[in-house]
XYZ file of C-alpha atoms in Angstrom:
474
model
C 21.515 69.324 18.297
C 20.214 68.781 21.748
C 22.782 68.562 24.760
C 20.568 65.539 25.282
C 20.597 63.742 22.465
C 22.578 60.340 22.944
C 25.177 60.229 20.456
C 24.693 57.194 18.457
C 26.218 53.510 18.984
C 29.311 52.762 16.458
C 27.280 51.001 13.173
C 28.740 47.084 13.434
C 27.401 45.104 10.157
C 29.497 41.993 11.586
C 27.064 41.802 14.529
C 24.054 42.179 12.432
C 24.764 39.094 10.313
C 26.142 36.722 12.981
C 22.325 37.579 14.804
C 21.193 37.171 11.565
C 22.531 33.929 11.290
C 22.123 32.745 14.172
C 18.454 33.047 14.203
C 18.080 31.428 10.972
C 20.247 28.354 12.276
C 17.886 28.280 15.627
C 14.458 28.753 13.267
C 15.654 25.607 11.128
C 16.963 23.539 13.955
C 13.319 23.975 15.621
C 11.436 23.324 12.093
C 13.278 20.048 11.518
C 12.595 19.061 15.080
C 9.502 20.200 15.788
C 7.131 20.971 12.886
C 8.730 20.076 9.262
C 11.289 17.463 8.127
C 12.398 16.451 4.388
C 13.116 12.753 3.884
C 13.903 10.795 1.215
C 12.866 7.205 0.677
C 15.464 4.530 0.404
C 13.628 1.344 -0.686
C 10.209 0.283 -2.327
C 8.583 -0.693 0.770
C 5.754 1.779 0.161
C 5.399 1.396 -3.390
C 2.745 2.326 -4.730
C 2.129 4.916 -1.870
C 6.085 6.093 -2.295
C 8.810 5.341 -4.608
C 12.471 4.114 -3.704
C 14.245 2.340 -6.028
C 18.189 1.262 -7.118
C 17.562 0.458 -10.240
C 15.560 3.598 -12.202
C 17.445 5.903 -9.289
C 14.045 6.985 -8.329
C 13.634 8.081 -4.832
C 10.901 9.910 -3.269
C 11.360 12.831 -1.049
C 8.451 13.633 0.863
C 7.752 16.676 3.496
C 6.904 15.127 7.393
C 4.711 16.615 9.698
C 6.560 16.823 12.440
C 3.640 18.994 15.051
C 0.443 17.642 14.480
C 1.666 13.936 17.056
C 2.438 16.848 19.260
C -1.577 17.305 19.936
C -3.040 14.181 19.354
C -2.416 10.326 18.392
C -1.960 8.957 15.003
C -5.179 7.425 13.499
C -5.432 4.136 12.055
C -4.064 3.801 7.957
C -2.027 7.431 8.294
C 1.286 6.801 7.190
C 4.020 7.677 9.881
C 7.746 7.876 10.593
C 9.226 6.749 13.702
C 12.134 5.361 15.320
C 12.635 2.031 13.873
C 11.913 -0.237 17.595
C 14.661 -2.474 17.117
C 17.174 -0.435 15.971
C 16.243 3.504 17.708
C 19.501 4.676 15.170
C 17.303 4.316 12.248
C 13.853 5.982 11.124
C 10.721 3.605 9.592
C 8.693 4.671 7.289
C 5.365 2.596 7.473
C 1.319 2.957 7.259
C -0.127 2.611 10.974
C -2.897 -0.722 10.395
C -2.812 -2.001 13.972
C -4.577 0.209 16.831
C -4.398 0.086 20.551
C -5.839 -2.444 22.177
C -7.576 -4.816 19.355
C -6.458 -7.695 17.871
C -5.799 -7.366 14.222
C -4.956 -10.412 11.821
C -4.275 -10.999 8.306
C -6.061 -13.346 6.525
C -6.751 -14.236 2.856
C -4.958 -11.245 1.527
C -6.972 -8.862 3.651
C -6.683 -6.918 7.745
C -9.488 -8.226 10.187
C -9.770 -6.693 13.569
C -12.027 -6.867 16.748
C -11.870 -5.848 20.429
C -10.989 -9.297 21.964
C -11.663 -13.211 21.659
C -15.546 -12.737 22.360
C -16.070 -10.757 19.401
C -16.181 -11.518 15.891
C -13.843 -10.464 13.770
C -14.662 -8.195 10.844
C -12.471 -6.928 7.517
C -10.979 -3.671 7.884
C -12.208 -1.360 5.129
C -9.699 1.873 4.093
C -11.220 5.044 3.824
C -11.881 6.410 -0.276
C -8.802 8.314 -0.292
C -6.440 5.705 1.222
C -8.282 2.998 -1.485
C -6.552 5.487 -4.119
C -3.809 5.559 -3.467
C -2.941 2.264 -3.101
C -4.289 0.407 -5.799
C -1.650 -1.470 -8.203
C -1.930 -1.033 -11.663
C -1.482 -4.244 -13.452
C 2.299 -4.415 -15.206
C 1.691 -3.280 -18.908
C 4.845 -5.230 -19.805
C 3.134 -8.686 -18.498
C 1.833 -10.803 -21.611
C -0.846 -12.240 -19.717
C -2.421 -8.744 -19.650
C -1.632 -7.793 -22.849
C -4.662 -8.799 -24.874
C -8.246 -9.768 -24.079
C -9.220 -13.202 -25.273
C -12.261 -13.753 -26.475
C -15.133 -16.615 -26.262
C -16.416 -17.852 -28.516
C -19.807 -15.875 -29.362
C -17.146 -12.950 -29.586
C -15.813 -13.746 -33.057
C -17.221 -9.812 -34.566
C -15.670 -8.238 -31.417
C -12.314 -6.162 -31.914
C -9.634 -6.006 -29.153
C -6.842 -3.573 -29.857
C -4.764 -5.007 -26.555
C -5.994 -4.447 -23.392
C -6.886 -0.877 -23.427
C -9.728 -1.007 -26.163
C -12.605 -3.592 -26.587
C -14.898 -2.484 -29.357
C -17.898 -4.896 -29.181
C -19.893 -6.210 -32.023
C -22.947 -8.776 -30.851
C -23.114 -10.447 -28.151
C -20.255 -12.153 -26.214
C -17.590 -11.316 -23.612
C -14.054 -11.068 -23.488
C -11.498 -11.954 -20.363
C -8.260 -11.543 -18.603
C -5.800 -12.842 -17.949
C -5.664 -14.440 -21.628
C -4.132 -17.245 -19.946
C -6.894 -18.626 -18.324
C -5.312 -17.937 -15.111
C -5.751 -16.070 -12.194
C -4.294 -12.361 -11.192
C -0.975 -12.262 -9.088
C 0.772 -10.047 -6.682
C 3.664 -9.480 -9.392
C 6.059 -7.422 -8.093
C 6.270 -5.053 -11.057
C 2.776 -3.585 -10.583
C 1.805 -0.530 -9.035
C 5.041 1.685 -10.770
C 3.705 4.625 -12.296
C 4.522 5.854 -15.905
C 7.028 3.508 -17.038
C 8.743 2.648 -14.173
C 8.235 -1.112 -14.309
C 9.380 -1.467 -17.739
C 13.164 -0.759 -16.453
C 12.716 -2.677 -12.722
C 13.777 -6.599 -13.570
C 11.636 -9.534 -13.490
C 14.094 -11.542 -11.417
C 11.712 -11.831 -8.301
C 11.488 -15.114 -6.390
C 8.643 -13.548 -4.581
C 6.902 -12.479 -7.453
C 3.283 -13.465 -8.356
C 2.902 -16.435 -6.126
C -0.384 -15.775 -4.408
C -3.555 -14.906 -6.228
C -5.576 -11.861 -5.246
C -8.809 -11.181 -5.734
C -9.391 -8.194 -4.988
C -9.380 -6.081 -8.467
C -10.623 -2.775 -9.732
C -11.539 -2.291 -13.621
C -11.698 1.467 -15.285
C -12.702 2.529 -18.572
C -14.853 4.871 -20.732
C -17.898 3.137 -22.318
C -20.330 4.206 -25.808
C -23.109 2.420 -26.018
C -24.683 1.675 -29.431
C -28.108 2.255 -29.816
C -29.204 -1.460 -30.039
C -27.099 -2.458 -27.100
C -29.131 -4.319 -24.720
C -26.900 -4.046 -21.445
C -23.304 -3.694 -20.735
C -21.724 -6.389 -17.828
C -18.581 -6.051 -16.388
C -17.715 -9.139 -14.346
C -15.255 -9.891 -11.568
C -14.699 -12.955 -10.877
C -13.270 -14.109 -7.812
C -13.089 -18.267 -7.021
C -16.268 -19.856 -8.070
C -18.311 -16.167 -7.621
C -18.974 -13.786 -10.094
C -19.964 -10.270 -9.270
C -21.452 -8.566 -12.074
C -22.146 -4.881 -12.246
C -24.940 -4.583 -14.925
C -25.830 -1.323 -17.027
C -28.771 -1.238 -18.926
C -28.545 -0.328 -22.852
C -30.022 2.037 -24.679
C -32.680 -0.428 -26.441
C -34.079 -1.374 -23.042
C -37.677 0.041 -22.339
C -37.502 3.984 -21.291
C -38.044 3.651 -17.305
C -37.334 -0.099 -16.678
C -34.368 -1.649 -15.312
C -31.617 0.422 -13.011
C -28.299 -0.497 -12.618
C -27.318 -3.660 -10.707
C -24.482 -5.149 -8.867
C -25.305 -9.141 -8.228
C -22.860 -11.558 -6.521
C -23.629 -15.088 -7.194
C -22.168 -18.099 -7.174
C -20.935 -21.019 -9.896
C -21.676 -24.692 -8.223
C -22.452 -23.073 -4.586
C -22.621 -25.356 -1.718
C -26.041 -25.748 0.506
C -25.789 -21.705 1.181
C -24.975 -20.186 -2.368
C -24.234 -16.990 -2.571
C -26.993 -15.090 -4.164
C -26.854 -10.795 -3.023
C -27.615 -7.997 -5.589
C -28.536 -4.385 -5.343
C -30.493 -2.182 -7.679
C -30.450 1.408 -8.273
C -33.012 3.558 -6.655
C -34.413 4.665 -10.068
C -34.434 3.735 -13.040
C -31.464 4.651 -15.576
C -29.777 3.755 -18.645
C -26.879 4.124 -21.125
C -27.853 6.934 -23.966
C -26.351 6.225 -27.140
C -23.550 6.601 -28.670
C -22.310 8.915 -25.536
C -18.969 8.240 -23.738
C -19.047 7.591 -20.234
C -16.849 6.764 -16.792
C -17.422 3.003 -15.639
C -15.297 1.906 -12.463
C -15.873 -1.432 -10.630
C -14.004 -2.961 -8.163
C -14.248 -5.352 -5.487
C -11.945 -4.262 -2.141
C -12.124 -5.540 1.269
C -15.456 -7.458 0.715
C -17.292 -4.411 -1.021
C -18.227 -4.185 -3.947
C -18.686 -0.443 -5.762
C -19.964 0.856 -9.075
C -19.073 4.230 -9.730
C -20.719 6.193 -12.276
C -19.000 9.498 -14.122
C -16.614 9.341 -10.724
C -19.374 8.905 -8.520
C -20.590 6.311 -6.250
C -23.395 4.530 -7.862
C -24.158 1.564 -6.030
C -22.279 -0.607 -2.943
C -22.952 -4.149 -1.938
C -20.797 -5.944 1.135
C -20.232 -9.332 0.568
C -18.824 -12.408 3.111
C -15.142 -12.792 2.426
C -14.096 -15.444 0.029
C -11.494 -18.013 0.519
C -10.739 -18.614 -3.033
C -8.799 -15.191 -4.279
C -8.053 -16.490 -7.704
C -9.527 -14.054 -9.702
C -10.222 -12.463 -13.412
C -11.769 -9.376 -15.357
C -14.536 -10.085 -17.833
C -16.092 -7.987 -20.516
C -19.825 -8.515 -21.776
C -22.172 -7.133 -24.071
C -25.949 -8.082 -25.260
C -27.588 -6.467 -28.321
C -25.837 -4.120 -30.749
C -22.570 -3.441 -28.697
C -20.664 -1.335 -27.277
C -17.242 0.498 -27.145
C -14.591 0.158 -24.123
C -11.959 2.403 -24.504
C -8.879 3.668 -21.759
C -9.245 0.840 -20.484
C -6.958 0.078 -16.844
C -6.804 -2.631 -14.641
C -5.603 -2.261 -11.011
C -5.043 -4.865 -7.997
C -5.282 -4.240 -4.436
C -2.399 -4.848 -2.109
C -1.991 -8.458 -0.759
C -1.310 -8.327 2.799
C 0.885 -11.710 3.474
C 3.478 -13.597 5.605
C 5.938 -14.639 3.954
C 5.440 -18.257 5.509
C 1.881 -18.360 6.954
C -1.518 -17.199 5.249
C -2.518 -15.674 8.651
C -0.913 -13.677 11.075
C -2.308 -12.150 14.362
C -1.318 -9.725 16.348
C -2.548 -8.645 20.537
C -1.867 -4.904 20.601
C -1.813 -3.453 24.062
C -2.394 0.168 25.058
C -0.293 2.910 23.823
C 1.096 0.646 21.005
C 0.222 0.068 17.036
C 1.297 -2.292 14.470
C 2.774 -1.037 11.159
C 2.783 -2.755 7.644
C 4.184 -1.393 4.243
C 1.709 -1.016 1.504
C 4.643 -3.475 -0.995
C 4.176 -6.513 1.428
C 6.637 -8.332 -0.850
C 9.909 -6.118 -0.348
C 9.026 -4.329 3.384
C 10.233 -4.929 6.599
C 7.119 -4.307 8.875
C 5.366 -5.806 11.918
C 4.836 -9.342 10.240
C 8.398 -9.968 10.490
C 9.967 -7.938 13.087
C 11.955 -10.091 15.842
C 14.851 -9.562 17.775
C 18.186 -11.841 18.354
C 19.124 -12.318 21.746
C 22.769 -12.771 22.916
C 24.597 -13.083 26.681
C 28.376 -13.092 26.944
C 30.491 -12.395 29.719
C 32.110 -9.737 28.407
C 32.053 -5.972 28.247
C 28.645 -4.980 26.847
C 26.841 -7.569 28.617
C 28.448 -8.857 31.526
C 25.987 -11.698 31.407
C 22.851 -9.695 30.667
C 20.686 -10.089 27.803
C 21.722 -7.940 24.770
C 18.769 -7.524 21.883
C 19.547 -6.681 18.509
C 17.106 -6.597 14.786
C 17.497 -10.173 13.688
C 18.241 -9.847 9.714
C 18.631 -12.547 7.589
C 21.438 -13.562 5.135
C 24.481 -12.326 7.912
C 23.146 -9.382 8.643
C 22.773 -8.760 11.797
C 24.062 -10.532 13.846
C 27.415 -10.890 11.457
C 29.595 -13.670 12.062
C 32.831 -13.666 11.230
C 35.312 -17.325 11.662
C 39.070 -17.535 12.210
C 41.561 -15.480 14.377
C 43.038 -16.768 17.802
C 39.619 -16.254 19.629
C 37.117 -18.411 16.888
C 34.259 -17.242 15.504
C 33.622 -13.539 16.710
C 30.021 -12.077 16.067
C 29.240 -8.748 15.250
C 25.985 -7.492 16.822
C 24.234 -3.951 16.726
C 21.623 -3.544 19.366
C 18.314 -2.263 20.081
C 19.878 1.359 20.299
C 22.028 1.438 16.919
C 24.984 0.266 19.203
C 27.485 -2.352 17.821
C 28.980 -5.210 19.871
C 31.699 -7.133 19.129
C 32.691 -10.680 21.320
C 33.833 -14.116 21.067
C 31.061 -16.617 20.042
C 32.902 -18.995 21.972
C 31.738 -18.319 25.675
C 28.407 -16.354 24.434
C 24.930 -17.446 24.930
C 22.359 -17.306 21.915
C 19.046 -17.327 23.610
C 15.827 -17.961 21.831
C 14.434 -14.939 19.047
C 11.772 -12.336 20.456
C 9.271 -11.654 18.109
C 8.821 -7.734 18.377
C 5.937 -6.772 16.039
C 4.620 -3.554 17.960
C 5.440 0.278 18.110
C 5.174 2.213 20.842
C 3.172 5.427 20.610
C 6.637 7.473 22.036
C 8.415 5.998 19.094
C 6.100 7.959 16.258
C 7.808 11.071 15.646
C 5.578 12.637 12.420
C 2.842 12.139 9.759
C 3.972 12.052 5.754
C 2.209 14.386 4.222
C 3.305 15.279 0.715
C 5.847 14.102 -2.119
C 7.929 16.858 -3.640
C 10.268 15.071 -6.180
C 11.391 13.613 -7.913
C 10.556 14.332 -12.117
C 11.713 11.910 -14.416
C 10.697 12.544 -18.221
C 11.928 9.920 -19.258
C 10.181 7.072 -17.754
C 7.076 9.755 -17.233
C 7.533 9.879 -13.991
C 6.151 13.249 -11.837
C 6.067 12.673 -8.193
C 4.074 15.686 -6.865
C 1.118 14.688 -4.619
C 0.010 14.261 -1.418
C 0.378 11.041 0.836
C -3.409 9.119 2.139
């Protein structure tokens, strides 16, 4: 050995781990805080989008983007966490609707926005991807959408519930069987079986109608079928998106969306499109039909492509219904599904607005029924002379129901309240002395308050309600 060669350093395996661990505890400390976070949803404000609910014990937990916020601003229908404005202590998890500096409103169901007063205000309209993933699928346990009824030129037509219409002649076939209109129930939108085990004590279920519907299902055309119609109807109009049979002429009609109206007033609607060329069902071949009508556009698709658009004005009738026709020989509708949009509401109004200002957006759960969002936000507003306040205003999430603030009688002092504040902290004084000033409605969230960008649910799997929640989040 070389009279230079270092001896070597005594071998320490202790040292090697601690570093070890130590790294690993500084590399997850700086994922969670600065590029990826795990969460897990706690209630069904997001439903259909994500799942969290007490009774089936099914509760989403979805992977955050925690860098991308880091390099630019959130865009308008992403869904975001952030620090929940009226109480910081607590994270939201909401879809951004609202954008700096426009005026957004809800109205009839549906988002409007424009850049100020001068302007005219005009629907919001998601992008494809966010359209999917929040349509509603109708509750399959509701008996009002458990059969088609039939008219009466329909008496050779077979329904097989709601999912299969084989048609014999001509004649149509609706929903609901009721005669009625569709409603935001609560139970729709739960995927697999999930609504079958949720209960139908709602007081807020399926007051408002909506009419804003999508249909689905696979159609065979017989070869003396003269066209296939499937109608939404929505108020007094009826949008009908027409396919022409197989015993129509070999380069005649295309298909055809028309909106009309039933009893119009001086200015009935009358709109239609046609297809560019001319096309038509071949026989006895299965194919994809989806219709729908969503934020004042109405879309055939074809196979799972776009086969026709029309925009329409907005209606202020939503009560609504799905109809089935058929002229000539028939034809079969099979796989049949039936989805509703979601029906953005106050709880108490049919409209709300909302002034954003710079640097701040406005947030809304895709369940409007069960979430706690911009529509409602407001704070309570206390003074006391006490420690905590010394006479200054204190602001804390009003809740309903005792909530917040809590108030609690008796004891030598009286009535003592019990108020958390604006930054998760939790007061406690004497009613008697205290000042209640007037409620602050708080509707907006600050761009400093968005801390990441949902982008994927992970789990949960539940065979037995056929539940897999693997996807990612639009």
């Amino acid at each position: 050995m070389s009279s230079d060669a270092k001896k070597a350093g005594p071998h320490r395996p202790w040292r090697e781990y601690l570093e070890a661990i130590t790294m690993a505890i500084i590399m997850a400390v700086m994922l969670k805080y600065f590029v990826l976070e795990a969460y897990q949803i706690p209630s069904g404000s997001m439903q259909p989008t994500l799942m969290g609910n007490d009774e089936t014990g099914i509760k989403d937990r979805i992977l955050v983007d925690k860098l991308s916020f880091h390099f630019r601003d959130p865009e308008r229908f992403e869904v975001v966490v952030f620090k929940y404005p009226l109480d910081r202590s607590k994270n939201f998890i909401k879809r951004v609707c609202g954008m700096p500096g426009e005026q957004m409103k809800i109205s009839y169901g549906d988002l409007w926005t424009r850049t100020d007063a001068s302007d005219e205000w005009q629907v919001l309209r998601r992008p494809r991807p966010v359209q999917q993933e929040v349509w509603k699928r109708l509750d399959l346990d509701d008996a009002r959408y458990e059969r088609w009824k039939p008219d009466g030129g329909a008496r050779t037509w077979t329904v097989d519930g709601r999912a299969t219409v084989l048609a014999r002649g001509d004649g149509s076939v609706r929903l609901p069987s009721d005669g009625g209109s569709v409603l935001d129930n609560y139970r729709d939108g739960y995927p697999g079986t999930m609504a079958l085990a949720l209960s139908r004590a709602r007081g807020y279920s399926g007051s408002h109608p909506v009419g804003d519907l999508r249909l689905e299902c696979d159609v065979r055309a017989l070869p003396g079928c003269a066209k296939v119609v499937i109608e939404l109807q929505e108020g007094n109009r009826r949008y009908r998106f027409e396919l022409p049979g197989p015993a129509t002429s070999p380069g005649g009609p295309a298909p055809r969306i028309r909106a009309s109206e039933v009893g119009g007033g001086s200015k009935p609607l009358a709109l239609e499109v046609d297809a560019a060329s001319p096309w038509q069902l071949t026989p006895d071949e299965t194919i994809s039909i989806a219709v729908q009508n969503m934020d004042d556009r109405l879309t055939l698709e074809i196979d799972g492509d776009i086969a026709l658009e029309l925009d329409i004005p907005a209606a202020t009738d939503q009560t609504s219904s799905f109809v089935l026709r058929c002229e000539g020989e028939g034809a079969d509708f099979t796989d049949v599904e039936l989805f509703r949009d979601i029906h953005y509401l106050d709880d108490n109004v049919r409209t709300s607005e909302f002034d954003i200002p710079p640097g701040h957006y406005v947030m809304l759960g895709d369940n409007t029924q069960d979430s706690s969002d911009s529509r409602d936000w407001s704070f309570v507003r206390y003074r006391w002379p006490g420690e905590g306040s010394e006479g200054a205003i204190v602001r804390g999430n009003l809740r309903g129901n005792n909530e917040n603030p809590t108030e609690v009688s008796g004891g030598p002092e009286g009535t003592r309240v019990f108020l958390r504040d604006e930054w998760g902290e939790l007061h406690t004084f004497s009613a008697r002395g205290a000042s209640k000033e007037q409620a602050e409605p708080a509707p907006l969230v600050s761009r400093a308050l968005i801390t990441g960008r949902a982008v994927a649910v992970f789990w949960p799997f539940v065979p037995s309600l056929n539940v897999w929640r693997v996807q990612w989040i639009r």
